[in-house]
Amino acid sequence: MNVKLDIKEILIYSEKNNKFFHTYFGNKINVVYGKNTAGKSTLIQLILFAFGINDNKIKLSEILREEIFIRLDCIITKDHKTHKFTFVRQDDTLFIKNNESKIIRFNGIGSDQSAEHIKLKKYFNHLFNFRLLLESNSGITEAPIETLFLPYYISQDVGWVYLRKSFSNLHFYKNFKEDFLDYYLGIENVIDREEKRRLENELRSLQQQIKFFSDVERENEELEISQIINDSLLGKANELMITLSSHKDSLTTLEKDYVNESNKLTFYSQRLSVVSKVKRNHDRQVPGEDACPTCTQLLPVDINSIYDFYQEENDTVSLQSELKEKIKKSQSRINSLNKQIEQIQKEINKEYQIFSHYTESNVSIENLINNKANIQLYNNLINQIGKLKLDIEEVKENLKEFKTEEDIYKERDKKNRSFKLIYNRNNTSLGVPLLEEDRFNKVYDISSFPFQGVQLHLALLSYHFAFNELLTKTQEIHRLPFILDSIFKEDIEGGNKEKILNFINSNFPKDTQTILSIADDKNIDSRIEQYKKNIFKDNAYMICIGNGTEEKALLQNNDNSKSELILDTYKILETV
């Protein structure tokens, strides 16, 4: 459900001069009337000012010098629930109180670029479910607060001359008209377009990559030949690999045995060297006469020692003989293993030569082996192309969630046709000439009107009411009071005034409030009572500024009738 705002009452108070203004607002048409320069436009601009809009701050400079605060009591309907809100602005500070009595304060919102004003914009975006994004030179950004009110506000000066100009500086955004209309008519938001553009760029990049890899695969002859080699001789090459692998296993076993036997031979040789040295010492030493070669002690001469001495000599001779025999056998085994190793190596070389010279269609297995790098590159290309194709399909699937340019044009055309029907109906009611050219009938094409004076004023009135009616058909778009400031231009005579008011009374939006201002001087041909009785009847709530006779009369002397409301407002302002 869309979010709707209703203004219930406004209080403006100057403590400096002890002056105030207060009025309630009705649910249908609210007619603000008074003499020219009485303060009707000031009241409307102060309503906008109370929501944090600074666009008309210069025009409000005179009344702001009276050190006023503006209090708006509103009802916001959201998710089928009503919430009471109070907005109080004093100078560059805005206080917001919700129905839970929680007060939020935004300090220093006088500049639209201030951090506090940006925080306030985010607050309103959340409050009104407002998601319009606009594109500027610095990139995509959240739309300013003014765009919340732009469809619902026609200013006194430029609003009745140009479209979408009631607030200044919005034309600096790129494609503002299209983005503004697309959002409010429910077609597309700039964030959708930005994400869609990112996906489209990603798709183009992937397609360029796949084209590059496909070109490499198609145009590189070496890769093609390598693949032919691989396909033609893979079976024979596998046979070679199996045979070579079998011989390699045998060769590995023999080489292992060769190493082990070589280690044994080394061990036997080293041991024989030690035994030979021991035998030489035995030959040169006699018990009781010679000393030990290591400790210099005289060798013992008792019978047991002599027996052990000669027994060790006999053992040494026997061990020396045994080791010599083992060395001979080990050397013989090593020689045999070496011959077997050489034989297997010859067989491996012979088999490789046989296989390497095997050819098929003038392509040899040797070519296959030499081109294995190309085969790997080819496989990598195929794998990369396959992955890119999957990525492309995923991006295409994501793009299906977004409207195509054709879809957008079709939806815009539907909105153009719907608008034209309402607009031409309004033109007929107001007596505006019907034009056939699309640039004067389609909401996306209209930028100006080929009229002047009263006809231009009536054409713009027709346009704004047609656009507002079109907004009621857009889901999830917030609805604000329809504010038309100064609906009578100076050169509009009585008959056209009644035509305008009859049109407004017959076509005002039924789901929101309408606030309009009328210049009416009680001292000079006042018709306000006639309008109320004959035209508006029960639809209008009348708000008089300056008794219909005074200029610059928005603020009146405080009669203490709203003392409690003023005191309650000060409690909000003094909240820490």
C-alpha positions as CSV (number, residue, x, y, z in Angstrom):
1,M,0.0,0.0,0.0
2,N,1.2,3.5,-0.7
3,V,2.0,6.0,2.1
4,K,-0.3,9.0,2.5
5,L,0.2,12.3,4.3
6,D,-2.7,14.5,5.6
7,I,-2.0,17.9,7.2
8,K,-4.3,18.4,10.1
9,E,-3.2,21.8,11.4
10,I,-0.5,24.4,11.3
11,L,0.8,26.8,13.9
12,I,3.2,29.6,13.1
13,Y,4.5,31.6,16.1
14,S,6.9,34.5,16.6
15,E,8.0,34.8,20.2
16,K,10.0,37.9,19.3
17,N,6.8,39.8,18.3
18,N,4.2,37.6,20.1
19,K,2.4,37.0,16.9
20,F,0.9,33.8,15.5
21,F,-1.1,32.1,12.8
22,H,-3.1,28.9,13.2
23,T,-5.5,26.9,11.1
24,Y,-6.9,23.5,10.6
25,F,-7.1,21.7,7.2
26,G,-10.0,19.7,5.8
27,N,-9.9,16.3,4.2
28,K,-11.1,17.6,0.7
29,I,-10.4,21.0,-0.7
30,N,-8.7,23.7,1.4
31,V,-9.1,27.2,0.0
32,V,-6.5,29.7,1.2
33,Y,-7.8,33.2,0.2
34,G,-6.9,36.8,0.9
35,K,-5.8,40.0,-0.7
36,N,-2.8,40.0,-3.0
37,T,0.5,39.9,-0.9
38,A,-1.6,39.0,2.2
39,G,0.6,35.9,2.8
40,K,-1.1,33.1,1.0
41,S,2.0,31.9,-0.8
42,T,4.0,32.5,2.3
43,L,1.8,30.0,4.2
44,I,2.2,27.4,1.5
45,Q,6.0,27.9,1.3
46,L,6.2,27.6,5.1
47,I,4.4,24.3,4.9
48,L,7.2,23.1,2.6
49,F,9.8,24.8,4.8
50,A,8.6,22.8,7.7
51,F,9.4,19.6,5.9
52,G,13.0,20.7,5.5
53,I,12.8,22.2,2.0
54,N,15.1,25.2,1.6
55,D,14.3,26.0,-2.0
56,N,12.1,29.0,-1.1
57,K,14.2,30.2,1.8
58,I,15.1,33.5,0.2
59,K,11.4,34.3,-0.4
60,L,10.7,33.6,3.3
61,S,13.5,35.8,4.6
62,E,11.2,38.6,5.8
63,I,9.0,36.3,7.9
64,L,12.0,34.2,9.1
65,R,13.5,37.4,10.5
66,E,10.6,37.4,13.0
67,E,12.2,34.3,14.6
68,I,9.3,32.1,14.0
69,F,8.7,28.4,14.4
70,I,6.4,26.4,12.2
71,R,4.5,23.4,13.6
72,L,2.6,20.9,11.4
73,D,0.5,18.2,12.9
74,C,-0.1,15.4,10.4
75,I,-1.5,12.0,9.9
76,I,0.6,9.5,8.0
77,T,-1.1,6.3,6.8
78,K,1.3,3.5,6.2
79,D,0.8,-0.3,6.0
80,H,-2.9,0.3,6.7
81,K,-2.1,2.0,10.0
82,T,-2.4,5.7,10.9
83,H,0.4,7.4,12.7
84,K,0.4,10.9,14.3
85,F,3.4,13.0,13.4
86,T,4.4,16.5,14.5
87,F,7.0,18.5,12.4
88,V,8.4,21.6,14.1
89,R,11.0,23.7,12.3
90,Q,12.8,26.6,13.9
91,D,15.5,28.3,11.8
92,D,17.8,25.4,10.6
93,T,16.6,22.8,13.1
94,L,13.8,20.3,12.5
95,F,12.1,18.3,15.2
96,I,9.9,15.3,14.3
97,K,7.7,13.7,16.9
98,N,5.9,10.5,16.2
99,N,2.8,9.0,17.8
100,E,5.1,7.1,20.3
101,S,6.2,10.5,21.6
102,K,9.7,9.9,20.3
103,I,11.4,13.1,19.2
104,I,14.1,13.1,16.5
105,R,16.1,16.2,16.0
106,F,18.0,17.4,12.9
107,N,20.4,20.3,13.5
108,G,21.8,22.4,10.7
109,I,19.6,21.5,7.8
110,G,19.8,25.0,6.2
111,S,22.1,23.7,3.5
112,D,21.0,20.8,1.3
113,Q,24.6,19.5,1.3
114,S,24.9,19.4,5.1
115,A,25.3,16.0,6.8
116,E,22.1,16.7,8.8
117,H,20.0,17.5,5.7
118,I,21.3,14.3,4.1
119,K,20.3,12.4,7.2
120,L,16.8,14.0,7.0
121,K,16.5,13.0,3.4
122,K,17.2,9.4,4.3
123,Y,14.7,9.6,7.1
124,F,11.9,10.8,4.7
125,N,12.9,8.2,2.1
126,H,12.3,5.5,4.7
127,L,9.2,7.2,6.1
128,F,7.5,7.5,2.6
129,N,9.1,4.4,1.0
130,F,10.6,6.8,-1.4
131,R,13.3,5.3,-3.6
132,L,13.9,7.7,-6.5
133,L,17.5,7.9,-7.5
134,L,18.9,10.5,-9.9
135,E,22.1,10.7,-11.9
136,S,24.5,13.6,-11.6
137,N,28.1,14.3,-12.6
138,S,29.2,12.7,-9.3
139,G,27.2,9.5,-10.0
140,I,23.9,8.0,-8.7
141,T,22.5,9.6,-5.7
142,E,19.2,9.7,-3.7
143,A,16.8,12.3,-5.0
144,P,16.5,15.5,-3.0
145,I,13.5,16.1,-0.7
146,E,12.0,18.5,-3.2
147,T,11.2,15.6,-5.5
148,L,9.0,14.1,-2.9
149,F,6.7,17.1,-3.3
150,L,7.3,18.0,-6.9
151,P,4.4,16.0,-8.5
152,Y,2.0,17.6,-5.9
153,Y,3.1,21.2,-5.9
154,I,2.6,24.0,-8.4
155,S,4.3,27.1,-7.4
156,Q,2.9,30.6,-7.9
157,D,5.6,31.9,-10.2
158,V,7.2,29.3,-12.5
159,G,4.8,26.4,-11.7
160,W,2.1,27.9,-14.1
161,V,4.6,28.5,-16.9
162,Y,7.0,25.5,-16.9
163,L,6.7,21.8,-16.1
164,R,8.6,20.3,-13.2
165,K,10.1,23.8,-12.4
166,S,8.3,24.5,-9.1
167,F,11.7,23.8,-7.4
168,S,15.0,25.1,-8.8
169,N,18.2,23.2,-9.6
170,L,16.6,19.9,-10.5
171,H,17.5,20.3,-14.1
172,F,21.1,19.7,-13.2
173,Y,20.4,15.9,-13.0
174,K,21.0,13.9,-16.1
175,N,17.8,12.6,-17.8
176,F,15.8,14.1,-15.0
177,K,12.4,14.1,-16.9
178,E,12.7,10.5,-17.9
179,D,13.9,9.3,-14.5
180,F,11.2,11.4,-12.7
181,L,8.4,10.2,-14.9
182,D,9.5,6.5,-15.0
183,Y,9.6,6.4,-11.2
184,Y,6.3,8.1,-10.5
185,L,4.6,6.1,-13.3
186,G,6.0,2.8,-12.0
187,I,8.1,2.0,-15.1
188,E,11.7,1.9,-14.0
189,N,14.0,3.5,-11.5
190,V,17.5,4.7,-12.2
191,I,19.0,2.0,-9.9
192,D,17.3,-0.6,-12.1
193,R,18.8,1.0,-15.2
194,E,22.3,1.2,-13.5
195,E,22.3,-2.5,-12.5
196,K,21.0,-3.4,-16.0
197,R,23.7,-1.3,-17.5
198,R,26.3,-3.1,-15.4
199,L,25.0,-6.5,-16.4
200,E,24.9,-5.5,-20.1
201,N,28.6,-4.3,-19.9
202,E,29.5,-7.6,-18.2
203,L,27.7,-9.5,-20.9
204,R,29.6,-7.6,-23.6
205,S,32.9,-8.2,-21.9
206,L,32.2,-12.0,-21.6
207,Q,31.1,-12.1,-25.3
208,Q,34.4,-10.3,-26.3
209,Q,36.4,-12.8,-24.2
210,I,34.6,-15.8,-25.8
211,K,35.2,-14.3,-29.2
212,F,38.9,-13.9,-28.5
213,F,39.3,-17.5,-27.3
214,S,37.2,-18.9,-30.2
215,D,39.4,-16.9,-32.6
216,V,42.5,-18.3,-31.1
217,E,41.1,-21.8,-31.3
218,R,40.0,-21.3,-34.9
219,E,43.0,-19.5,-36.3
220,N,45.9,-21.2,-34.6
221,E,46.9,-24.1,-36.9
222,E,49.3,-25.6,-34.4
223,L,46.5,-26.1,-31.9
224,E,44.4,-27.7,-34.6
225,I,47.3,-30.0,-35.7
226,S,48.0,-30.8,-32.0
227,Q,44.4,-31.8,-31.5
228,I,44.5,-34.0,-34.7
229,I,47.6,-35.6,-33.4
230,N,46.0,-36.2,-30.0
231,D,42.8,-37.7,-31.6
232,S,44.8,-39.8,-34.1
233,L,47.5,-41.3,-31.9
234,L,46.1,-41.2,-28.5
235,G,45.5,-44.9,-28.4
236,K,48.9,-45.8,-29.7
237,A,50.5,-43.3,-27.3
238,N,48.6,-44.9,-24.4
239,E,50.0,-48.3,-25.5
240,L,53.5,-46.8,-25.4
241,M,52.9,-45.4,-22.0
242,I,51.7,-48.7,-20.6
243,T,54.7,-50.6,-22.0
244,L,57.2,-48.0,-20.8
245,S,55.5,-47.9,-17.5
246,S,55.9,-51.7,-17.1
247,H,59.6,-51.6,-18.0
248,K,60.0,-48.6,-15.8
249,D,58.6,-50.5,-12.8
250,S,61.1,-53.3,-13.4
251,L,63.9,-50.9,-13.9
252,T,63.0,-49.2,-10.6
253,T,63.1,-52.5,-8.8
254,L,66.5,-53.4,-10.2
255,E,68.0,-50.0,-9.4
256,K,66.7,-50.4,-5.9
257,D,68.4,-53.8,-5.6
258,Y,71.5,-52.4,-7.1
259,V,71.7,-49.6,-4.5
260,N,71.1,-52.1,-1.7
261,E,73.8,-54.5,-2.9
262,S,76.2,-51.6,-3.4
263,N,75.6,-50.6,0.2
264,K,76.3,-54.2,1.3
265,L,79.6,-54.3,-0.7
266,T,80.7,-51.0,0.9
267,F,79.9,-52.4,4.3
268,Y,81.8,-55.7,3.7
269,S,84.8,-53.8,2.4
270,Q,84.9,-51.4,5.3
271,R,84.6,-54.3,7.8
272,L,87.4,-56.3,6.0
273,S,89.6,-53.2,6.3
274,V,89.1,-53.2,10.1
275,V,89.7,-56.9,10.4
276,S,92.9,-56.6,8.4
277,K,94.2,-54.0,10.8
278,V,93.4,-56.1,13.8
279,K,95.2,-59.1,12.2
280,R,98.3,-57.0,11.6
281,N,98.4,-56.0,15.3
282,H,98.1,-59.6,16.4
283,D,101.0,-60.5,14.2
284,R,103.3,-57.8,15.8
285,Q,102.3,-58.3,19.5
286,V,103.4,-61.0,22.0
287,P,101.7,-61.3,25.5
288,G,103.9,-60.3,28.3
289,E,106.3,-58.4,26.0
290,D,104.3,-55.9,24.0
291,A,102.0,-53.2,25.1
292,C,98.4,-52.6,24.0
293,P,98.4,-50.2,21.0
294,T,95.7,-48.1,22.5
295,C,96.3,-47.9,26.3
296,T,100.1,-48.5,26.4
297,Q,99.6,-51.2,29.1
298,L,101.6,-54.4,28.9
299,L,99.5,-57.3,27.5
300,P,98.6,-59.8,30.2
301,V,100.7,-63.0,30.4
302,D,98.5,-65.4,32.3
303,I,97.4,-68.6,30.5
304,N,93.8,-67.5,30.1
305,S,94.8,-64.2,28.5
306,I,97.3,-65.9,26.2
307,Y,94.5,-68.4,25.2
308,D,92.1,-65.6,24.4
309,F,94.7,-63.7,22.5
310,Y,95.5,-66.6,20.1
311,Q,91.8,-67.5,19.9
312,E,91.0,-63.9,18.7
313,E,93.7,-64.2,16.2
314,N,92.2,-67.4,14.8
315,D,88.7,-65.7,14.8
316,T,90.1,-62.8,12.9
317,V,91.7,-65.0,10.2
318,S,88.4,-66.9,9.9
319,L,86.3,-63.6,9.7
320,Q,88.7,-62.1,7.1
321,S,88.2,-65.2,4.9
322,E,84.4,-65.0,5.3
323,L,84.3,-61.3,4.4
324,K,86.4,-61.8,1.3
325,E,83.9,-64.5,0.1
326,K,80.9,-62.1,0.8
327,I,82.6,-59.3,-1.1
328,K,83.1,-61.6,-4.1
329,K,79.4,-62.7,-4.1
330,S,78.2,-59.1,-3.6
331,Q,80.3,-57.8,-6.4
332,S,79.1,-60.6,-8.7
333,R,75.4,-59.7,-7.9
334,I,76.1,-56.0,-8.5
335,N,77.6,-56.9,-11.9
336,S,74.6,-59.0,-12.7
337,L,72.1,-56.3,-11.7
338,N,74.1,-53.7,-13.7
339,K,73.7,-55.9,-16.8
340,Q,70.0,-56.3,-16.2
341,I,69.6,-52.6,-15.8
342,E,71.5,-51.9,-19.0
343,Q,69.4,-54.5,-20.8
344,I,66.1,-52.9,-19.7
345,Q,67.3,-49.5,-20.5
346,K,68.1,-50.7,-24.0
347,E,64.7,-52.3,-24.3
348,I,63.0,-49.0,-23.2
349,N,65.0,-47.0,-25.8
350,K,64.3,-49.6,-28.4
351,E,60.5,-49.5,-27.7
352,Y,60.5,-45.7,-27.6
353,Q,62.3,-45.6,-31.0
354,I,59.7,-48.0,-32.4
355,F,56.7,-46.0,-31.1
356,S,58.2,-42.7,-31.9
357,H,58.6,-43.6,-35.5
358,Y,55.1,-45.0,-35.7
359,T,53.1,-42.6,-37.9
360,E,49.5,-42.2,-38.9
361,S,48.6,-39.8,-41.7
362,N,52.2,-38.6,-41.6
363,V,51.8,-37.7,-37.9
364,S,54.0,-39.4,-35.4
365,I,53.8,-40.0,-31.7
366,E,56.9,-38.0,-31.3
367,N,54.9,-35.0,-32.7
368,L,52.2,-35.9,-30.1
369,I,54.7,-35.8,-27.3
370,N,56.4,-32.6,-28.5
371,N,53.0,-30.9,-28.9
372,K,51.6,-31.8,-25.4
373,A,51.9,-28.1,-24.4
374,N,49.6,-27.2,-27.3
375,I,47.2,-29.9,-26.3
376,Q,47.1,-28.5,-22.8
377,L,46.6,-25.0,-24.2
378,Y,43.8,-26.3,-26.4
379,N,42.1,-28.0,-23.5
380,N,42.4,-24.8,-21.4
381,L,40.8,-22.8,-24.3
382,I,37.9,-25.3,-24.5
383,N,37.4,-25.2,-20.7
384,Q,37.6,-21.4,-20.7
385,I,35.1,-21.1,-23.5
386,G,32.7,-23.5,-21.7
387,K,33.0,-21.5,-18.5
388,L,32.4,-18.2,-20.3
389,K,29.3,-19.7,-22.0
390,L,27.9,-20.6,-18.5
391,D,28.7,-17.1,-17.2
392,I,27.0,-15.6,-20.3
393,E,23.9,-17.7,-19.6
394,E,23.8,-16.6,-16.0
395,V,24.1,-12.9,-16.9
396,K,21.4,-13.3,-19.6
397,E,19.1,-14.9,-17.0
398,N,19.7,-12.0,-14.6
399,L,19.0,-9.5,-17.4
400,K,15.6,-11.1,-17.8
401,E,14.5,-9.5,-14.5
402,F,15.0,-6.1,-16.0
403,K,12.9,-4.4,-18.7
404,T,14.4,-4.2,-22.1
405,E,14.5,-0.9,-24.0
406,E,11.6,-2.2,-26.0
407,D,9.6,-3.1,-22.8
408,I,10.2,0.4,-21.4
409,Y,9.1,2.1,-24.7
410,K,5.9,0.0,-24.7
411,E,5.1,0.9,-21.1
412,R,5.9,4.5,-21.7
413,D,3.6,4.4,-24.7
414,K,0.8,3.0,-22.5
415,K,1.3,5.8,-20.0
416,N,1.3,8.3,-22.9
417,R,-2.0,7.0,-24.2
418,S,-3.6,6.9,-20.7
419,F,-2.4,10.5,-20.0
420,K,-3.6,11.7,-23.4
421,L,-7.2,10.5,-22.7
422,I,-7.3,12.3,-19.3
423,Y,-5.5,15.4,-20.6
424,N,-7.8,15.8,-23.6
425,R,-10.8,15.3,-21.4
426,N,-9.6,18.0,-19.1
427,N,-8.8,20.3,-22.0
428,T,-12.4,19.9,-23.3
429,S,-13.8,20.8,-19.8
430,L,-11.5,23.8,-19.6
431,G,-12.0,24.9,-23.3
432,V,-8.3,24.4,-24.2
433,P,-7.9,23.7,-28.0
434,L,-7.1,20.1,-28.7
435,L,-3.8,19.5,-30.6
436,E,-2.9,16.4,-32.6
437,E,0.9,16.5,-32.3
438,D,2.4,14.0,-29.9
439,R,4.7,16.7,-28.3
440,F,1.6,18.4,-27.0
441,N,-0.3,15.3,-25.8
442,K,2.1,12.7,-24.5
443,V,3.4,13.0,-21.0
444,Y,6.9,11.9,-22.0
445,D,7.0,14.3,-25.0
446,I,5.4,17.5,-23.5
447,S,8.0,20.1,-22.6
448,S,6.1,23.2,-23.3
449,F,2.7,24.4,-24.6
450,P,1.9,26.4,-27.8
451,F,-0.3,28.8,-25.8
452,Q,-0.1,32.1,-24.0
453,G,-1.9,33.9,-21.3
454,V,-5.1,32.3,-19.9
455,Q,-4.9,29.4,-22.4
456,L,-1.4,28.5,-21.1
457,H,-2.6,28.7,-17.5
458,L,-5.6,26.4,-18.3
459,A,-3.4,23.9,-20.3
460,L,-1.0,23.6,-17.3
461,L,-4.0,23.2,-14.9
462,S,-5.2,20.4,-17.2
463,Y,-1.8,18.8,-17.3
464,H,-1.3,18.8,-13.5
465,F,-4.7,17.3,-12.8
466,A,-4.2,14.6,-15.5
467,F,-0.7,13.7,-14.1
468,N,-2.0,13.6,-10.5
469,E,-4.8,11.2,-11.7
470,L,-2.3,9.1,-13.5
471,L,-0.3,8.8,-10.2
472,T,-3.3,7.1,-8.5
473,K,-2.8,4.2,-10.8
474,T,0.8,3.6,-9.7
475,Q,1.3,1.2,-6.9
476,E,3.5,2.0,-4.0
477,I,3.8,5.7,-4.8
478,H,3.4,8.1,-1.8
479,R,0.4,10.5,-1.9
480,L,0.8,14.0,-0.6
481,P,-1.6,17.0,-0.5
482,F,-2.1,18.4,-3.9
483,I,-1.0,22.1,-3.5
484,L,-1.8,24.7,-6.2
485,D,-0.5,28.1,-5.3
486,S,-2.3,31.1,-6.9
487,I,-4.6,29.5,-9.3
488,F,-5.7,32.8,-10.6
489,K,-3.4,34.9,-12.7
490,E,-3.8,38.7,-12.8
491,D,-5.3,38.6,-16.3
492,I,-7.9,35.9,-15.6
493,E,-11.3,37.4,-15.7
494,G,-14.4,36.3,-13.8
495,G,-15.8,33.7,-16.3
496,N,-12.5,31.8,-16.5
497,K,-12.2,32.0,-12.7
498,E,-15.4,30.2,-12.2
499,K,-14.5,27.7,-15.0
500,I,-11.2,26.9,-13.1
501,L,-12.9,26.5,-9.8
502,N,-15.7,24.3,-11.2
503,F,-13.1,22.1,-12.9
504,I,-11.1,21.8,-9.6
505,N,-14.3,21.0,-7.6
506,S,-15.2,18.3,-10.1
507,N,-11.7,16.7,-10.5
508,F,-9.9,17.1,-7.2
509,P,-8.2,13.9,-6.1
510,K,-10.5,12.0,-3.8
511,D,-7.7,10.1,-1.9
512,T,-5.7,13.2,-0.8
513,Q,-6.2,16.7,0.4
514,T,-6.2,19.6,-2.1
515,I,-4.8,23.0,-1.0
516,L,-5.2,26.0,-3.3
517,S,-4.8,29.7,-2.9
518,I,-7.0,32.4,-4.4
519,A,-6.6,36.1,-4.5
520,D,-9.7,37.8,-3.2
521,D,-10.1,41.3,-1.9
522,K,-13.2,41.9,0.1
523,N,-13.0,45.6,-0.7
524,I,-12.8,45.0,-4.5
525,D,-15.3,42.7,-6.1
526,S,-15.1,39.8,-3.5
527,R,-16.5,36.6,-4.8
528,I,-15.2,34.1,-2.2
529,E,-18.6,33.6,-0.5
530,Q,-20.2,33.0,-4.0
531,Y,-17.5,30.4,-4.8
532,K,-18.0,28.7,-1.4
533,K,-21.8,28.6,-1.8
534,N,-22.3,27.9,-5.5
535,I,-19.2,26.0,-6.5
536,F,-17.4,24.3,-3.6
537,K,-20.5,23.7,-1.4
538,D,-19.6,21.0,1.2
539,N,-16.2,20.2,-0.4
540,A,-14.2,23.2,0.8
541,Y,-12.6,24.3,4.1
542,M,-12.0,28.0,3.9
543,I,-8.8,29.6,5.3
544,C,-8.7,33.4,5.3
545,I,-5.5,35.4,5.5
546,G,-5.6,39.0,6.8
547,N,-9.4,39.2,6.9
548,G,-9.4,39.4,3.1
549,T,-8.4,43.1,3.3
550,E,-4.8,43.3,4.7
551,E,-1.4,42.9,3.1
552,K,1.5,41.0,4.8
553,A,-1.0,39.8,7.4
554,L,-0.2,36.2,7.9
555,L,0.9,36.7,11.5
556,Q,-1.6,38.3,13.9
557,N,-1.3,39.5,17.4
558,N,-1.4,36.6,19.9
559,D,-4.9,36.2,21.4
560,N,-3.8,33.3,23.6
561,S,-6.3,31.0,22.0
562,K,-3.5,28.5,21.2
563,S,-1.4,29.0,24.4
564,E,-1.5,25.2,25.1
565,L,-0.3,24.3,21.6
566,I,2.4,26.9,21.8
567,L,3.6,25.6,25.2
568,D,3.5,22.0,23.9
569,T,5.6,23.1,20.9
570,Y,8.2,24.7,23.2
571,K,8.4,21.3,25.1
572,I,9.3,19.7,21.8
573,L,11.9,22.5,20.9
574,E,13.5,22.2,24.4
575,T,13.8,18.4,24.2
576,V,17.4,17.3,24.7
